[in-house]
PDB file of C-alpha atoms in Angstrom:
ATOM      1  CA  MET A   1     104.953 132.049 110.742  1.00  0.00           C
ATOM      2  CA  SER A   2     101.518 132.089 109.125  1.00  0.00           C
ATOM      3  CA  CYS A   3      99.501 128.926 108.512  1.00  0.00           C
ATOM      4  CA  SER A   4     100.128 129.153 104.772  1.00  0.00           C
ATOM      5  CA  GLU A   5     103.862 129.457 105.414  1.00  0.00           C
ATOM      6  CA  GLN A   6     103.741 126.458 107.751  1.00  0.00           C
ATOM      7  CA  LEU A   7     102.026 124.498 104.993  1.00  0.00           C
ATOM      8  CA  MET A   8     104.736 125.381 102.486  1.00  0.00           C
ATOM      9  CA  THR A   9     107.354 124.378 105.053  1.00  0.00           C
ATOM     10  CA  ALA A  10     105.619 121.012 105.541  1.00  0.00           C
ATOM     11  CA  LEU A  11     105.457 120.444 101.782  1.00  0.00           C
ATOM     12  CA  ASP A  12     109.161 121.263 101.442  1.00  0.00           C
ATOM     13  CA  ALA A  13     109.906 118.820 104.265  1.00  0.00           C
ATOM     14  CA  LEU A  14     107.833 116.207 102.419  1.00  0.00           C
ATOM     15  CA  ASP A  15     110.010 116.713  99.350  1.00  0.00           C
ATOM     16  CA  ARG A  16     113.154 116.221 101.396  1.00  0.00           C
ATOM     17  CA  ALA A  17     111.858 113.136 103.180  1.00  0.00           C
ATOM     18  CA  PHE A  18     111.006 111.407  99.906  1.00  0.00           C
ATOM     19  CA  THR A  19     114.379 112.014  98.261  1.00  0.00           C
ATOM     20  CA  SER A  20     115.253 108.598  99.708  1.00  0.00           C
ATOM     21  CA  GLU A  21     112.888 107.064  97.120  1.00  0.00           C
ATOM     22  CA  ASP A  22     115.174 106.164  94.240  1.00  0.00           C
ATOM     23  CA  PRO A  23     113.999 105.762  90.639  1.00  0.00           C
ATOM     24  CA  PHE A  24     113.183 102.203  89.589  1.00  0.00           C
ATOM     25  CA  LEU A  25     112.076 100.396  86.447  1.00  0.00           C
ATOM     26  CA  VAL A  26     108.337 101.089  86.173  1.00  0.00           C
ATOM     27  CA  THR A  27     106.145  98.600  84.343  1.00  0.00           C
ATOM     28  CA  GLY A  28     102.420  98.546  83.803  1.00  0.00           C
ATOM     29  CA  CYS A  29      99.457  98.337  81.466  1.00  0.00           C
ATOM     30  CA  THR A  30     100.704  98.685  77.890  1.00  0.00           C
ATOM     31  CA  TYR A  31      97.161  99.235  76.667  1.00  0.00           C
ATOM     32  CA  CYS A  32      96.842 102.514  78.605  1.00  0.00           C
ATOM     33  CA  TYR A  33     100.485 103.624  78.660  1.00  0.00           C
ATOM     34  CA  VAL A  34     103.313 103.632  76.119  1.00  0.00           C
ATOM     35  CA  GLU A  35     106.987 102.893  76.597  1.00  0.00           C
ATOM     36  CA  GLN A  36     107.771 106.599  76.778  1.00  0.00           C
ATOM     37  CA  ASP A  37     105.483 106.885  79.803  1.00  0.00           C
ATOM     38  CA  PHE A  38     107.240 104.016  81.567  1.00  0.00           C
ATOM     39  CA  ALA A  39     110.639 105.518  80.742  1.00  0.00           C
ATOM     40  CA  GLU A  40     109.570 108.900  82.091  1.00  0.00           C
ATOM     41  CA  LEU A  41     108.172 107.376  85.289  1.00  0.00           C
ATOM     42  CA  SER A  42     111.431 105.462  85.719  1.00  0.00           C
ATOM     43  CA  GLY A  43     113.510 108.635  85.498  1.00  0.00           C
ATOM     44  CA  PRO A  44     114.095 111.719  87.664  1.00  0.00           C
ATOM     45  CA  LEU A  45     111.013 112.773  89.611  1.00  0.00           C
ATOM     46  CA  HIS A  46     111.147 116.436  88.593  1.00  0.00           C
ATOM     47  CA  LEU A  47     111.162 115.541  84.890  1.00  0.00           C
ATOM     48  CA  ILE A  48     107.875 113.622  84.979  1.00  0.00           C
ATOM     49  CA  ALA A  49     105.181 115.644  83.198  1.00  0.00           C
ATOM     50  CA  ASP A  50     102.327 117.018  85.300  1.00  0.00           C
ATOM     51  CA  ASP A  51      99.761 115.254  83.124  1.00  0.00           C
ATOM     52  CA  LEU A  52     101.464 111.910  83.716  1.00  0.00           C
ATOM     53  CA  VAL A  53     101.596 112.528  87.473  1.00  0.00           C
ATOM     54  CA  SER A  54      97.864 113.250  87.440  1.00  0.00           C
ATOM     55  CA  SER A  55      97.193 110.103  85.447  1.00  0.00           C
ATOM     56  CA  VAL A  56      99.109 107.912  87.877  1.00  0.00           C
ATOM     57  CA  ALA A  57      97.467 109.652  90.831  1.00  0.00           C
ATOM     58  CA  ALA A  58      94.053 108.518  89.648  1.00  0.00           C
ATOM     59  CA  GLU A  59      94.896 105.179  88.019  1.00  0.00           C
ATOM     60  CA  VAL A  60      93.719 101.862  89.474  1.00  0.00           C
ATOM     61  CA  PRO A  61      96.478  99.953  91.311  1.00  0.00           C
ATOM     62  CA  ASP A  62      96.452  96.883  89.079  1.00  0.00           C
ATOM     63  CA  HIS A  63      97.687  98.966  86.135  1.00  0.00           C
ATOM     64  CA  TRP A  64     101.189  98.988  87.631  1.00  0.00           C
ATOM     65  CA  GLY A  65     103.791  96.327  88.279  1.00  0.00           C
ATOM     66  CA  ASP A  66     104.575  97.839  91.693  1.00  0.00           C
ATOM     67  CA  PHE A  67     101.791 100.263  92.538  1.00  0.00           C
ATOM     68  CA  PRO A  68     102.756 100.990  96.193  1.00  0.00           C
ATOM     69  CA  ARG A  69     106.316 101.867  95.274  1.00  0.00           C
ATOM     70  CA  LEU A  70     105.310 104.033  92.310  1.00  0.00           C
ATOM     71  CA  TYR A  71     102.676 105.905  94.286  1.00  0.00           C
ATOM     72  CA  ARG A  72     105.074 106.399  97.185  1.00  0.00           C
ATOM     73  CA  ARG A  73     107.690 107.891  94.899  1.00  0.00           C
ATOM     74  CA  LEU A  74     105.192 110.278  93.305  1.00  0.00           C
ATOM     75  CA  VAL A  75     103.556 111.387  96.554  1.00  0.00           C
ATOM     76  CA  PRO A  76     105.442 114.719  96.869  1.00  0.00           C
ATOM     77  CA  ARG A  77     104.377 115.705  93.349  1.00  0.00           C
ATOM     78  CA  ILE A  78     100.806 114.460  93.814  1.00  0.00           C
ATOM     79  CA  ILE A  79     100.218 116.066  97.201  1.00  0.00           C
ATOM     80  CA  ARG A  80     101.733 119.466  96.388  1.00  0.00           C
ATOM     81  CA  ARG A  81      99.656 119.789  93.223  1.00  0.00           C
ATOM     82  CA  LEU A  82      96.533 118.593  95.022  1.00  0.00           C
ATOM     83  CA  ILE A  83      96.837 120.987  97.948  1.00  0.00           C
ATOM     84  CA  THR A  84      97.466 123.947  95.678  1.00  0.00           C
ATOM     85  CA  GLY A  85      94.403 123.096  93.584  1.00  0.00           C
ATOM     86  CA  GLN A  86      96.357 122.085  90.482  1.00  0.00           C
ATOM     87  CA  LEU A  87      95.922 118.312  90.342  1.00  0.00           C
ATOM     88  CA  HIS A  88      92.343 118.194  88.995  1.00  0.00           C
ATOM     89  CA  VAL A  89      91.768 114.686  90.333  1.00  0.00           C
ATOM     90  CA  ASP A  90      88.982 113.860  92.778  1.00  0.00           C
ATOM     91  CA  GLU A  91      90.370 114.396  96.283  1.00  0.00           C
ATOM     92  CA  GLU A  92      88.501 111.415  97.689  1.00  0.00           C
ATOM     93  CA  LEU A  93      90.041 109.235  94.990  1.00  0.00           C
ATOM     94  CA  ILE A  94      93.511 110.353  96.079  1.00  0.00           C
ATOM     95  CA  ALA A  95      92.649 109.430  99.663  1.00  0.00           C
ATOM     96  CA  SER A  96      91.532 105.977  98.583  1.00  0.00           C
ATOM     97  CA  ARG A  97      94.672 105.473  96.491  1.00  0.00           C
ATOM     98  CA  LEU A  98      96.871 106.473  99.437  1.00  0.00           C
ATOM     99  CA  VAL A  99      95.125 103.877 101.580  1.00  0.00           C
ATOM    100  CA  GLN A 100      95.575 101.267  98.851  1.00  0.00           C
ATOM    101  CA  ALA A 101      99.265 102.195  98.684  1.00  0.00           C
ATOM    102  CA  GLY A 102      99.520 101.560 102.440  1.00  0.00           C
ATOM    103  CA  TRP A 103     100.997 104.959 103.269  1.00  0.00           C
ATOM    104  CA  THR A 104     100.747 104.428 107.045  1.00  0.00           C
ATOM    105  CA  THR A 105     103.092 101.418 106.714  1.00  0.00           C
ATOM    106  CA  TRP A 106     105.819 103.345 104.894  1.00  0.00           C
ATOM    107  CA  ASP A 107     109.128 104.089 106.601  1.00  0.00           C
ATOM    108  CA  LEU A 108     108.513 106.351 109.590  1.00  0.00           C
ATOM    109  CA  PRO A 109     110.138 109.525 108.152  1.00  0.00           C
ATOM    110  CA  LEU A 110     107.907 109.284 105.076  1.00  0.00           C
ATOM    111  CA  ALA A 111     104.679 108.624 106.972  1.00  0.00           C
ATOM    112  CA  GLU A 112     105.445 111.327 109.544  1.00  0.00           C
ATOM    113  CA  ALA A 113     106.185 113.886 106.839  1.00  0.00           C
ATOM    114  CA  LEU A 114     102.819 113.143 105.271  1.00  0.00           C
ATOM    115  CA  ARG A 115     101.044 113.396 108.636  1.00  0.00           C
ATOM    116  CA  ASP A 116     102.665 116.798 109.162  1.00  0.00           C
ATOM    117  CA  VAL A 117     101.279 117.907 105.804  1.00  0.00           C
ATOM    118  CA  TRP A 118      97.766 116.825 106.773  1.00  0.00           C
ATOM    119  CA  SER A 119      97.918 118.900 109.954  1.00  0.00           C
ATOM    120  CA  ALA A 120      99.432 121.958 108.296  1.00  0.00           C
ATOM    121  CA  TRP A 121      97.022 121.760 105.375  1.00  0.00           C
ATOM    122  CA  TRP A 122      94.014 121.578 107.668  1.00  0.00           C
ATOM    123  CA  GLN A 123      95.181 124.554 109.710  1.00  0.00           C
ATOM    124  CA  SER A 124      95.860 126.546 106.555  1.00  0.00           C
ATOM    125  CA  THR A 125      92.437 125.645 105.164  1.00  0.00           C
ATOM    126  CA  LEU A 126      90.656 126.797 108.319  1.00  0.00           C
ATOM    127  CA  HIS A 127      92.460 130.126 108.156  1.00  0.00           C
ATOM    128  CA  THR A 128      91.904 130.752 104.436  1.00  0.00           C
ATOM    129  CA  HIS A 129      88.576 131.313 102.715  1.00  0.00           C
ATOM    130  CA  PRO A 130      88.079 130.554  99.962  1.00  0.00           C
ATOM    131  CA  SER A 131      90.739 127.845  99.898  1.00  0.00           C
ATOM    132  CA  PRO A 132      92.288 126.194  96.816  1.00  0.00           C
ATOM    133  CA  VAL A 133      90.444 122.972  97.717  1.00  0.00           C
ATOM    134  CA  PRO A 134      86.855 123.131  99.051  1.00  0.00           C
ATOM    135  CA  VAL A 135      86.685 122.325 102.753  1.00  0.00           C
ATOM    136  CA  ARG A 136      84.512 119.245 102.312  1.00  0.00           C
ATOM    137  CA  ASP A 137      87.025 117.747  99.901  1.00  0.00           C
ATOM    138  CA  SER A 138      90.037 118.448 102.111  1.00  0.00           C
ATOM    139  CA  LEU A 139      88.200 117.101 105.174  1.00  0.00           C
ATOM    140  CA  SER A 140      87.181 113.962 103.284  1.00  0.00           C
ATOM    141  CA  LEU A 141      90.712 113.330 102.080  1.00  0.00           C
ATOM    142  CA  ILE A 142      92.422 113.608 105.438  1.00  0.00           C
ATOM    143  CA  THR A 143      89.620 111.694 107.165  1.00  0.00           C
ATOM    144  CA  VAL A 144      89.830 108.724 104.808  1.00  0.00           C
ATOM    145  CA  ALA A 145      93.622 108.806 104.674  1.00  0.00           C
ATOM    146  CA  THR A 146      93.923 108.774 108.478  1.00  0.00           C
ATOM    147  CA  ASN A 147      90.747 106.738 109.088  1.00  0.00           C
ATOM    148  CA  SER A 148      89.721 109.343 111.644  1.00  0.00           C
ATOM    149  CA  LEU A 149      87.330 112.309 111.523  1.00  0.00           C
ATOM    150  CA  ARG A 150      87.120 113.446 115.136  1.00  0.00           C
ATOM    151  CA  PRO A 151      90.618 115.031 115.455  1.00  0.00           C
ATOM    152  CA  TRP A 152      89.938 117.281 112.468  1.00  0.00           C
ATOM    153  CA  LEU A 153      86.548 118.303 113.808  1.00  0.00           C
ATOM    154  CA  ASN A 154      88.156 119.068 117.176  1.00  0.00           C
ATOM    155  CA  THR A 155      90.618 121.387 115.468  1.00  0.00           C
ATOM    156  CA  TRP A 156      87.766 123.098 113.651  1.00  0.00           C
ATOM    157  CA  THR A 157      85.863 123.545 116.923  1.00  0.00           C
ATOM    158  CA  VAL A 158      88.692 125.471 118.552  1.00  0.00           C
ATOM    159  CA  THR A 159      89.529 127.493 115.446  1.00  0.00           C
ATOM    160  CA  ASN A 160      87.318 130.557 115.825  1.00  0.00           C
ATOM    161  CA  THR A 161      88.249 132.526 112.735  1.00  0.00           C
ATOM    162  CA  PRO A 162      86.040 134.171 110.113  1.00  0.00           C
ATOM    163  CA  ALA A 163      87.516 131.790 107.553  1.00  0.00           C
ATOM    164  CA  ALA A 164      86.682 128.722 109.657  1.00  0.00           C
ATOM    165  CA  ASP A 165      83.097 129.922 110.085  1.00  0.00           C
ATOM    166  CA  ALA A 166      82.789 130.660 106.370  1.00  0.00           C
ATOM    167  CA  HIS A 167      83.963 127.124 105.631  1.00  0.00           C
ATOM    168  CA  LEU A 168      81.451 125.832 108.156  1.00  0.00           C
ATOM    169  CA  ALA A 169      78.627 127.592 106.340  1.00  0.00           C
ATOM    170  CA  ASP A 170      79.861 126.117 103.069  1.00  0.00           C
ATOM    171  CA  LEU A 171      79.963 122.617 104.526  1.00  0.00           C
ATOM    172  CA  VAL A 172      76.487 122.855 105.998  1.00  0.00           C
ATOM    173  CA  ASN A 173      75.061 124.166 102.741  1.00  0.00           C
ATOM    174  CA  ASP A 174      76.701 121.268 100.934  1.00  0.00           C
ATOM    175  CA  VAL A 175      75.735 118.378 103.205  1.00  0.00           C
ATOM    176  CA  MET A 176      72.225 119.653 103.886  1.00  0.00           C
ATOM    177  CA  PHE A 177      71.249 119.384 100.233  1.00  0.00           C
ATOM    178  CA  GLU A 178      68.546 116.703 100.171  1.00  0.00           C
ATOM    179  CA  PHE A 179      69.619 115.848 103.750  1.00  0.00           C
ATOM    180  CA  GLU A 180      72.770 114.090 102.576  1.00  0.00           C
ATOM    181  CA  ILE A 181      74.126 114.500 106.109  1.00  0.00           C
ATOM    182  CA  THR A 182      71.822 111.669 107.247  1.00  0.00           C
ATOM    183  CA  ASP A 183      73.854 109.157 105.228  1.00  0.00           C
ATOM    184  CA  LEU A 184      77.219 110.698 104.488  1.00  0.00           C
ATOM    185  CA  ARG A 185      80.171 108.584 103.514  1.00  0.00           C
ATOM    186  CA  MET A 186      83.663 109.737 102.639  1.00  0.00           C
ATOM    187  CA  GLY A 187      86.152 108.229 100.243  1.00  0.00           C
ATOM    188  CA  PHE A 188      85.877 107.271  96.597  1.00  0.00           C
ATOM    189  CA  TYR A 189      84.674 103.835  97.662  1.00  0.00           C
ATOM    190  CA  ASP A 190      82.574 105.159 100.580  1.00  0.00           C
ATOM    191  CA  GLU A 191      85.098 103.744 103.033  1.00  0.00           C
ATOM    192  CA  TYR A 192      84.300 106.052 105.941  1.00  0.00           C
ATOM    193  CA  ASP A 193      80.799 106.487 107.385  1.00  0.00           C
ATOM    194  CA  ALA A 194      80.888 110.050 108.704  1.00  0.00           C
ATOM    195  CA  THR A 195      77.186 110.435 109.492  1.00  0.00           C
ATOM    196  CA  ALA A 196      77.111 110.080 113.277  1.00  0.00           C
ATOM    197  CA  GLU A 197      80.290 112.041 114.031  1.00  0.00           C
ATOM    198  CA  LEU A 198      79.627 114.897 111.640  1.00  0.00           C
ATOM    199  CA  LEU A 199      75.924 115.225 112.375  1.00  0.00           C
ATOM    200  CA  GLY A 200      76.494 115.174 116.123  1.00  0.00           C
ATOM    201  CA  TRP A 201      79.197 117.798 115.798  1.00  0.00           C
ATOM    202  CA  LEU A 202      77.038 120.103 113.689  1.00  0.00           C
ATOM    203  CA  LEU A 203      74.021 119.819 115.963  1.00  0.00           C
ATOM    204  CA  THR A 204      75.878 120.332 119.232  1.00  0.00           C
ATOM    205  CA  GLU A 205      79.428 121.663 119.221  1.00  0.00           C
ATOM    206  CA  VAL A 206      79.215 124.285 116.460  1.00  0.00           C
ATOM    207  CA  ARG A 207      75.467 124.837 116.118  1.00  0.00           C
ATOM    208  CA  ASP A 208      75.745 128.411 117.394  1.00  0.00           C
ATOM    209  CA  ARG A 209      78.243 129.269 114.659  1.00  0.00           C
ATOM    210  CA  VAL A 210      75.928 128.445 111.756  1.00  0.00           C
ATOM    211  CA  ILE A 211      72.904 130.445 110.653  1.00  0.00           C
ATOM    212  CA  ASP A 212      70.914 127.735 108.912  1.00  0.00           C
ATOM    213  CA  THR A 213      67.432 126.804 110.114  1.00  0.00           C
ATOM    214  CA  ARG A 214      67.623 123.478 108.281  1.00  0.00           C
ATOM    215  CA  LEU A 215      69.749 122.245 111.171  1.00  0.00           C
ATOM    216  CA  ASP A 216      66.730 122.645 113.452  1.00  0.00           C
ATOM    217  CA  ASP A 217      64.706 120.027 111.596  1.00  0.00           C
ATOM    218  CA  PRO A 218      63.493 117.395 114.122  1.00  0.00           C
ATOM    219  CA  PHE A 219      64.313 114.685 111.605  1.00  0.00           C
ATOM    220  CA  LEU A 220      68.011 115.361 112.086  1.00  0.00           C
ATOM    221  CA  TYR A 221      67.816 114.866 115.834  1.00  0.00           C
ATOM    222  CA  GLU A 222      65.846 111.668 115.337  1.00  0.00           C
ATOM    223  CA  ARG A 223      68.501 110.460 112.935  1.00  0.00           C
ATOM    224  CA  LEU A 224      71.250 111.350 115.419  1.00  0.00           C
ATOM    225  CA  GLN A 225      69.531 109.406 118.210  1.00  0.00           C
ATOM    226  CA  ALA A 226      69.046 106.431 115.927  1.00  0.00           C
ATOM    227  CA  THR A 227      72.707 106.319 114.917  1.00  0.00           C
ATOM    228  CA  ALA A 228      73.786 106.722 118.539  1.00  0.00           C
ATOM    229  CA  GLN A 229      71.624 103.780 119.631  1.00  0.00           C
ATOM    230  CA  ARG A 230      73.059 101.558 116.888  1.00  0.00           C
ATOM    231  CA  SER A 231      76.589 102.305 118.078  1.00  0.00           C
ATOM    232  CA  ILE A 232      75.848 101.174 121.657  1.00  0.00           C
TER     233      ILE A 232
END
């Protein structure tokens, strides 16, 4: 089974896992939403319009009477559209909303199904270039959602494919603009400071896979030493 097929399998499993989430009476901000919206959100999941799913995906939590439950119920729709590049909502915002919804505290089958999607999505991304979602955005989302960057970098290190290297070049070109890598935070609210882990990884573990002389700038190594000393 290819990585893309494994991803589709994980997304289908996510759908099945979340069928346990029954419809409920949705309430919220009547200034931003009308009764028809609440009625639609309270009905069958597959009948909720894509535009309304996107709106809820991005909306601030305090606009809903029960934000965690609503977000949990919509997760299969949100995640499938996001991964296939159809959601058109900032990926880092989705990560932050998932954290606010407390996804890691959900019933085990739900949380595990979502974790399986993260893994399958990352593998599929590293084997597909270009990918529906830019690699920096997918990496930021799964890093913030799981509060961990290193496992995803480890997977990238051992994935020696032309697609993975092409993504690596894209990432370096992105984060090296105005030396953003020296103060790089992930998440819509800058929740995750990725500077030390990502910079160290780029300068040591995968340096030979990137043709970019900007990575040889002494300033970067000074910055890496400084961040390492602060973490001691």
